[in-house]
Coordinates of C-alpha atoms in Angstrom, one line a residue:
M1 CA 0.0 0.0 0.0
A2 CA 2.8 2.4 1.0
G3 CA 4.6 1.7 -2.3
R4 CA 1.5 2.3 -4.4
E5 CA 0.9 5.6 -2.6
K6 CA 4.4 6.8 -3.2
R7 CA 4.1 5.9 -6.9
R8 CA 0.8 7.7 -7.1
R9 CA 2.3 10.9 -5.5
A10 CA 5.3 10.7 -7.8
A11 CA 3.0 10.5 -10.8
V12 CA 1.0 13.5 -9.6
L13 CA 4.3 15.5 -9.1
D14 CA 5.5 14.4 -12.6
D15 CA 2.2 15.6 -14.1
D16 CA 2.5 19.0 -12.3
D17 CA 6.0 19.4 -13.5
E18 CA 4.9 18.6 -17.1
Q19 CA 2.1 21.0 -16.9
R20 CA 4.4 23.8 -15.7
R21 CA 6.9 23.0 -18.5
V22 CA 4.1 23.1 -21.1
R23 CA 2.8 26.4 -19.6
R24 CA 6.3 28.0 -19.8
Q25 CA 6.7 26.9 -23.4
E26 CA 3.3 28.4 -24.3
E27 CA 4.1 31.7 -22.5
A28 CA 7.5 31.9 -24.3
A29 CA 5.8 31.2 -27.7
I30 CA 3.3 34.0 -27.1
L31 CA 6.0 36.5 -26.0
L32 CA 8.1 35.6 -29.0
R33 CA 5.2 36.2 -31.4
R34 CA 4.5 39.6 -29.8
I35 CA 8.2 40.6 -30.0
R36 CA 8.3 39.6 -33.7
G37 CA 5.2 41.6 -34.3
L38 CA 6.6 44.7 -32.7
V39 CA 9.9 44.4 -34.6
R40 CA 8.1 43.9 -38.0
W41 CA 5.9 46.9 -37.3
V42 CA 8.9 49.2 -36.5
V43 CA 10.7 48.0 -39.6
S44 CA 7.6 48.7 -41.8
E45 CA 7.2 52.1 -40.2
V46 CA 10.8 53.1 -40.9
A47 CA 10.6 51.7 -44.5
A48 CA 7.5 53.8 -45.1
G49 CA 9.3 56.9 -44.0
R50 CA 7.4 57.2 -40.7
S51 CA 8.9 57.5 -37.2
P52 CA 7.5 54.8 -34.9
S53 CA 6.6 55.6 -31.4
V54 CA 6.2 53.2 -28.4
A55 CA 4.2 54.0 -25.3
L56 CA 5.7 52.8 -22.0
H57 CA 3.8 52.8 -18.8
R58 CA 5.4 54.2 -15.7
Y59 CA 5.0 52.4 -12.4
Q60 CA 5.9 53.4 -8.8
N61 CA 5.3 51.5 -5.7
Y62 CA 6.0 54.5 -3.5
C63 CA 6.3 58.2 -3.6
A64 CA 7.4 61.1 -1.3
S65 CA 3.9 62.4 -0.7
A66 CA 3.0 63.8 2.7
A67 CA 1.1 61.6 5.1
A68 CA -2.1 63.5 4.6
S69 CA -1.8 63.7 0.8
P70 CA -3.3 61.0 -1.4
C71 CA -1.0 59.4 -4.0
A72 CA -1.4 57.4 -7.1
C73 CA 1.1 54.7 -6.1
S74 CA 0.0 51.1 -6.9
Y75 CA 1.5 47.7 -7.3
D76 CA -0.7 47.0 -10.3
V77 CA -1.8 50.3 -12.0
P78 CA 0.5 52.6 -14.0
V79 CA 0.8 56.2 -12.8
G80 CA 1.7 57.6 -16.3
T81 CA 3.0 56.9 -19.7
D82 CA 6.2 57.8 -21.6
V83 CA 6.2 57.9 -25.4
V84 CA 9.5 57.2 -27.0
S85 CA 9.8 58.0 -30.7
L86 CA 12.5 58.3 -33.4
L87 CA 11.1 61.8 -34.1
H88 CA 13.1 63.0 -31.0
S89 CA 16.5 63.1 -32.5
R90 CA 18.0 65.6 -30.1
D91 CA 17.1 64.0 -26.8
S92 CA 17.3 60.6 -25.1
H93 CA 14.1 59.2 -26.8
T94 CA 15.9 57.9 -29.9
S95 CA 18.7 56.2 -27.9
R96 CA 16.2 54.7 -25.5
L97 CA 14.1 53.2 -28.3
N98 CA 17.3 52.1 -30.1
V99 CA 18.4 50.3 -26.9
L100 CA 15.0 48.7 -26.5
L101 CA 15.1 47.3 -30.0
R102 CA 18.7 46.1 -29.7
V103 CA 17.9 44.3 -26.5
L104 CA 14.7 42.9 -28.0
L105 CA 16.6 41.3 -30.9
V106 CA 18.8 39.5 -28.3
V107 CA 15.8 38.4 -26.4
Q108 CA 14.2 37.1 -29.5
Q109 CA 17.2 35.0 -30.3
L110 CA 17.3 33.6 -26.7
L111 CA 13.6 32.6 -26.9
Q112 CA 14.0 31.1 -30.4
Q113 CA 17.0 29.0 -29.3
N114 CA 15.7 28.4 -25.8
K115 CA 19.0 29.8 -24.4
H116 CA 19.7 32.1 -21.5
C117 CA 22.2 34.9 -20.9
S118 CA 23.0 37.6 -18.4
K119 CA 22.6 41.3 -18.6
R120 CA 26.3 41.6 -18.8
D121 CA 26.4 39.3 -21.8
I122 CA 23.9 41.6 -23.6
Y123 CA 26.0 44.7 -22.7
Y124 CA 29.1 43.2 -24.4
M125 CA 27.2 42.5 -27.6
Y126 CA 26.9 46.3 -28.3
P127 CA 29.2 48.1 -25.8
S128 CA 29.8 51.1 -28.1
I129 CA 26.0 51.7 -28.3
F130 CA 25.1 50.8 -24.7
Q131 CA 28.1 52.6 -23.2
E132 CA 27.2 51.5 -19.7
Q133 CA 25.4 48.6 -18.0
A134 CA 22.7 50.8 -16.6
V135 CA 21.5 51.5 -20.2
V136 CA 21.0 47.7 -20.7
D137 CA 19.2 47.5 -17.4
R138 CA 16.8 50.2 -18.3
G139 CA 16.2 48.6 -21.7
I140 CA 15.3 45.3 -20.1
N141 CA 12.9 47.1 -17.7
D142 CA 11.3 48.9 -20.7
I143 CA 10.7 45.5 -22.4
C144 CA 9.2 44.0 -19.3
V145 CA 6.8 47.0 -18.9
L146 CA 6.0 47.0 -22.6
F147 CA 5.1 43.3 -22.7
K148 CA 3.9 43.1 -19.1
C149 CA 6.3 40.3 -18.1
S150 CA 9.2 39.7 -15.7
R151 CA 12.9 39.5 -16.5
H152 CA 13.0 35.7 -16.2
N153 CA 10.4 35.5 -19.0
L154 CA 13.0 37.1 -21.3
N155 CA 15.5 34.3 -20.6
V156 CA 17.8 37.0 -19.1
V157 CA 19.2 35.6 -15.9
P158 CA 21.2 37.3 -13.2
V159 CA 24.0 35.7 -11.2
A160 CA 22.5 34.9 -7.9
K161 CA 24.4 36.1 -4.9
G162 CA 22.1 34.9 -2.1
L163 CA 22.7 32.0 0.3
V164 CA 20.3 29.6 2.1
M165 CA 20.7 27.0 4.9
G166 CA 18.4 25.1 7.2
W167 CA 15.6 22.6 7.2
I168 CA 14.8 22.4 3.5
R169 CA 15.5 20.3 0.4
F170 CA 14.4 20.6 -3.2
L171 CA 15.3 19.8 -6.8
E172 CA 16.7 22.6 -9.0
G173 CA 16.2 21.0 -12.4
E174 CA 18.1 17.7 -12.1
K175 CA 20.3 19.0 -9.2
K176 CA 19.4 17.9 -5.7
V177 CA 19.8 20.7 -3.1
N178 CA 19.6 19.0 0.3
C179 CA 20.3 21.5 3.1
I180 CA 18.9 19.1 5.7
I181 CA 21.9 16.8 5.4
N182 CA 23.9 19.6 7.0
V183 CA 21.6 22.4 8.2
N184 CA 24.4 24.7 8.9
A185 CA 26.0 24.6 5.5
A186 CA 25.4 27.4 3.0
F187 CA 23.9 26.7 -0.4
S188 CA 23.6 29.1 -3.3
I189 CA 20.0 30.3 -4.0
P190 CA 18.6 29.1 -7.3
V191 CA 18.7 31.5 -10.2
S192 CA 15.5 30.2 -11.7
I193 CA 12.4 29.6 -9.5
E194 CA 10.8 27.8 -12.5
E195 CA 13.4 25.0 -12.1
I196 CA 12.5 24.3 -8.4
K197 CA 10.3 21.3 -7.6
D198 CA 9.7 18.7 -4.9
V199 CA 10.2 21.1 -2.0
V200 CA 10.3 19.5 1.4
S201 CA 10.7 21.4 4.7
V202 CA 10.1 20.9 8.4
A203 CA 10.9 24.5 9.3
D204 CA 8.8 26.6 11.6
Y205 CA 9.9 30.0 10.1
I206 CA 12.2 31.7 7.7
L207 CA 14.9 34.1 9.0
V208 CA 16.3 36.7 6.6
V209 CA 19.5 38.4 7.7
E210 CA 21.0 41.4 6.0
K211 CA 24.6 40.3 5.5
E212 CA 26.8 37.4 5.1
T213 CA 28.8 38.0 8.3
V214 CA 25.7 37.4 10.4
F215 CA 24.7 34.4 8.3
Q216 CA 28.1 32.9 8.9
R217 CA 27.9 33.7 12.7
L218 CA 24.6 31.7 12.8
A219 CA 26.2 28.9 10.8
N220 CA 29.2 28.8 13.2
D221 CA 26.9 28.7 16.2
K222 CA 24.9 25.9 14.6
F223 CA 21.8 28.0 14.9
C224 CA 19.7 25.7 12.6
E225 CA 20.5 22.6 14.6
R226 CA 18.7 24.1 17.6
N227 CA 16.0 26.0 15.7
R228 CA 13.8 24.5 13.0
C229 CA 14.1 27.3 10.5
I230 CA 15.4 28.3 7.1
V231 CA 18.0 31.1 7.0
I232 CA 18.5 33.3 4.0
T233 CA 20.8 36.2 3.2
G234 CA 20.9 38.5 0.1
R235 CA 24.3 39.7 1.1
G236 CA 23.1 43.3 1.4
Y237 CA 20.5 44.7 -0.9
P238 CA 18.8 41.5 -2.2
D239 CA 19.0 40.6 -5.9
I240 CA 16.0 39.3 -7.9
P241 CA 16.7 35.6 -7.4
T242 CA 16.9 36.0 -3.6
R243 CA 13.6 37.9 -3.5
R244 CA 11.9 35.5 -5.9
F245 CA 13.1 32.5 -3.9
L246 CA 12.0 34.0 -0.6
R247 CA 8.6 34.8 -2.0
Y248 CA 8.3 31.3 -3.4
L249 CA 9.1 29.7 0.0
V250 CA 6.7 31.9 1.9
E251 CA 3.9 31.0 -0.5
E252 CA 4.8 27.4 -1.0
L253 CA 5.5 26.5 2.6
Q254 CA 3.1 29.0 4.3
L255 CA 5.8 30.1 6.8
P256 CA 6.3 33.4 8.6
A257 CA 9.3 35.4 7.5
Y258 CA 11.4 37.5 10.0
C259 CA 14.1 40.0 8.9
L260 CA 17.1 41.1 10.9
V261 CA 19.0 44.2 9.7
D262 CA 21.4 46.8 11.1
A263 CA 19.9 49.6 13.1
D264 CA 20.8 52.2 10.5
P265 CA 19.1 53.8 7.5
Y266 CA 20.6 51.4 5.0
G267 CA 19.6 48.4 7.0
F268 CA 16.1 49.8 7.1
D269 CA 16.1 50.4 3.3
I270 CA 17.1 46.7 2.8
L271 CA 14.2 45.7 5.0
A272 CA 11.8 47.8 3.1
T273 CA 13.0 46.3 -0.2
Y274 CA 12.0 42.9 1.0
K275 CA 8.6 44.0 2.2
F276 CA 7.6 46.7 -0.4
G277 CA 9.9 46.2 -3.3
S278 CA 12.2 48.6 -5.1
L279 CA 11.3 51.6 -7.1
Q280 CA 13.5 50.5 -10.0
L281 CA 11.4 47.3 -10.4
A282 CA 8.1 48.9 -9.4
Y283 CA 6.4 47.2 -12.3
D284 CA 7.2 43.8 -10.8
A285 CA 7.1 44.7 -7.1
N286 CA 3.9 42.9 -6.5
F287 CA 5.5 39.6 -7.5
L288 CA 8.7 40.2 -5.6
R289 CA 7.7 41.7 -2.3
I290 CA 6.9 39.9 1.0
P291 CA 3.8 41.8 2.3
D292 CA 3.8 39.9 5.6
M293 CA 7.5 40.4 6.4
R294 CA 8.1 40.9 10.1
W295 CA 10.9 43.1 11.4
L296 CA 12.7 41.3 14.1
G297 CA 15.4 43.9 14.7
V298 CA 17.7 45.3 15.4
F299 CA 15.8 48.3 16.8
T300 CA 17.4 51.5 18.1
S301 CA 15.8 50.7 21.5
D302 CA 17.7 47.4 21.6
F303 CA 20.9 49.3 22.5
E304 CA 19.5 50.3 25.9
D305 CA 17.3 47.2 26.4
Y306 CA 20.4 44.9 26.0
C307 CA 22.8 47.2 27.8
L308 CA 25.3 47.4 24.9
P309 CA 28.6 49.2 25.5
E310 CA 28.9 52.8 24.3
C311 CA 31.7 52.0 22.0
C312 CA 29.3 50.1 19.7
L313 CA 27.2 53.2 19.2
L314 CA 27.9 55.4 16.2
H315 CA 26.5 58.9 15.3
L316 CA 24.4 59.2 12.1
S317 CA 26.4 60.9 9.4
S318 CA 24.8 63.7 7.3
E319 CA 24.4 61.1 4.5
D320 CA 22.7 58.8 7.0
R321 CA 20.3 61.6 7.9
R322 CA 19.5 62.3 4.3
K323 CA 18.9 58.7 3.6
A324 CA 16.6 58.3 6.7
E325 CA 14.6 61.5 5.8
G326 CA 14.1 60.3 2.3
I327 CA 12.8 56.9 3.5
L328 CA 10.5 58.6 6.0
S329 CA 8.8 60.5 3.2
R330 CA 7.8 57.3 1.4
C331 CA 4.0 56.9 1.3
Y332 CA 3.9 53.2 2.2
L333 CA 5.4 53.9 5.7
H334 CA 2.4 56.1 6.4
R335 CA -0.1 53.8 4.7
E336 CA 1.1 50.3 5.6
A337 CA 3.8 50.4 8.2
P338 CA 3.3 53.2 10.7
Q339 CA 5.1 51.3 13.5
W340 CA 8.2 50.9 11.2
R341 CA 8.0 54.6 10.6
L342 CA 8.0 55.4 14.3
E343 CA 11.1 53.3 14.8
L344 CA 12.9 55.1 12.0
E345 CA 11.9 58.4 13.4
A346 CA 13.3 57.3 16.8
M347 CA 16.6 56.5 15.2
L348 CA 16.7 59.9 13.5
Q349 CA 15.7 61.7 16.7
K350 CA 18.4 60.0 18.7
G351 CA 20.9 60.4 15.9
V352 CA 22.6 57.1 16.5
K353 CA 23.1 53.7 14.7
F354 CA 24.7 50.4 15.4
E355 CA 25.2 47.1 13.6
I356 CA 23.8 43.6 14.4
E357 CA 27.3 42.4 15.4
A358 CA 27.1 44.8 18.4
L359 CA 24.9 42.2 20.1
S360 CA 27.9 40.0 20.3
A361 CA 29.7 42.4 22.7
S362 CA 28.6 40.5 25.8
S363 CA 28.8 37.1 24.3
I364 CA 29.9 35.9 20.9
S365 CA 26.8 33.6 20.6
F366 CA 24.3 36.0 22.3
L367 CA 22.7 36.7 18.9
S368 CA 22.0 33.0 18.1
E369 CA 21.4 31.7 21.6
E370 CA 19.3 34.4 23.1
Y371 CA 18.4 37.4 21.0
I372 CA 16.8 35.8 18.0
P373 CA 15.1 32.8 19.8
Q374 CA 13.7 35.0 22.5
K375 CA 12.4 37.6 20.2
I376 CA 10.6 35.1 18.0
K377 CA 9.2 33.1 21.0
Q378 CA 8.0 36.3 22.7
G379 CA 6.6 37.8 19.5
R380 CA 8.8 40.9 19.9
H381 CA 8.7 42.0 16.3
I382 CA 6.8 44.5 14.2

């Protein structure tokens, strides 16, 4: 009976995998037809002596509106439209449309041949035209907005920098990723979420830490052996694979996610990127953000609560203050996270900051043995 049940489950999983594969192929075929149609139209317009124009929606997931002022920010609805045309020969429109078409030709080849490449690969195909990587990045964003898709749909893949460890195993294509064998060993986060299947986990929660040094501290302290969890780091500002992987795990495993960042404006900005998304990828923020992300720390008040030594405390620089004031003006802090805003205001008012590692001043393992477990158990997060 047990053998038949296992075979039945395996058959169901195989069917699901096949359905996902077919769906991806159909989506790629549709996108390829749309790209070909646009390129043919541009060519025909130029051949007829006309200057083609392309309308690109503008998206923003936050703005700097005052708390009392309504804003048009949305995760789904555009806030405006840019029209790029070859008629504008003396401004950036021509180059922007030129870049978009150049990148489109590369994407068309990738989809036709079912191949993948990086943004850097695309840059080196036309370095004299693109001039800098940021130009390619914007071109890719324009294509995603134009065709209402995500970067992974274009077969343009980033180099993942995130790490994961803990109570989880899964297949990444044909590769087995079994963190459970050694829950304190770091594994690279998958580049493509579409290749993940057969996810198994006995974790109670997901812990996201800002930087690799803290990740390694937890690994050295064998944090995951004593705590049934999955630990992830994006090594600073998270890249797209890290955010997609985290979003996938939260939805697939239905686990709470906690985030631990430095008590400074940049740590807060990283935290906000996980929860609300980035402005650069505002068109895709709704599929990358973690709306229920919980801020575990560190808070400015933790300095006094845990009696940390004065030498760990640093004064906010003028750049830190500008960063904090800019973040405080974001509409989502007033709309969705007023408690987070109060914490950031307290940091700015006191004019101080400190790093996560300051919690190790009293004991090297204080962070892993007391701070994190107690905070999660007592629900001391916002």
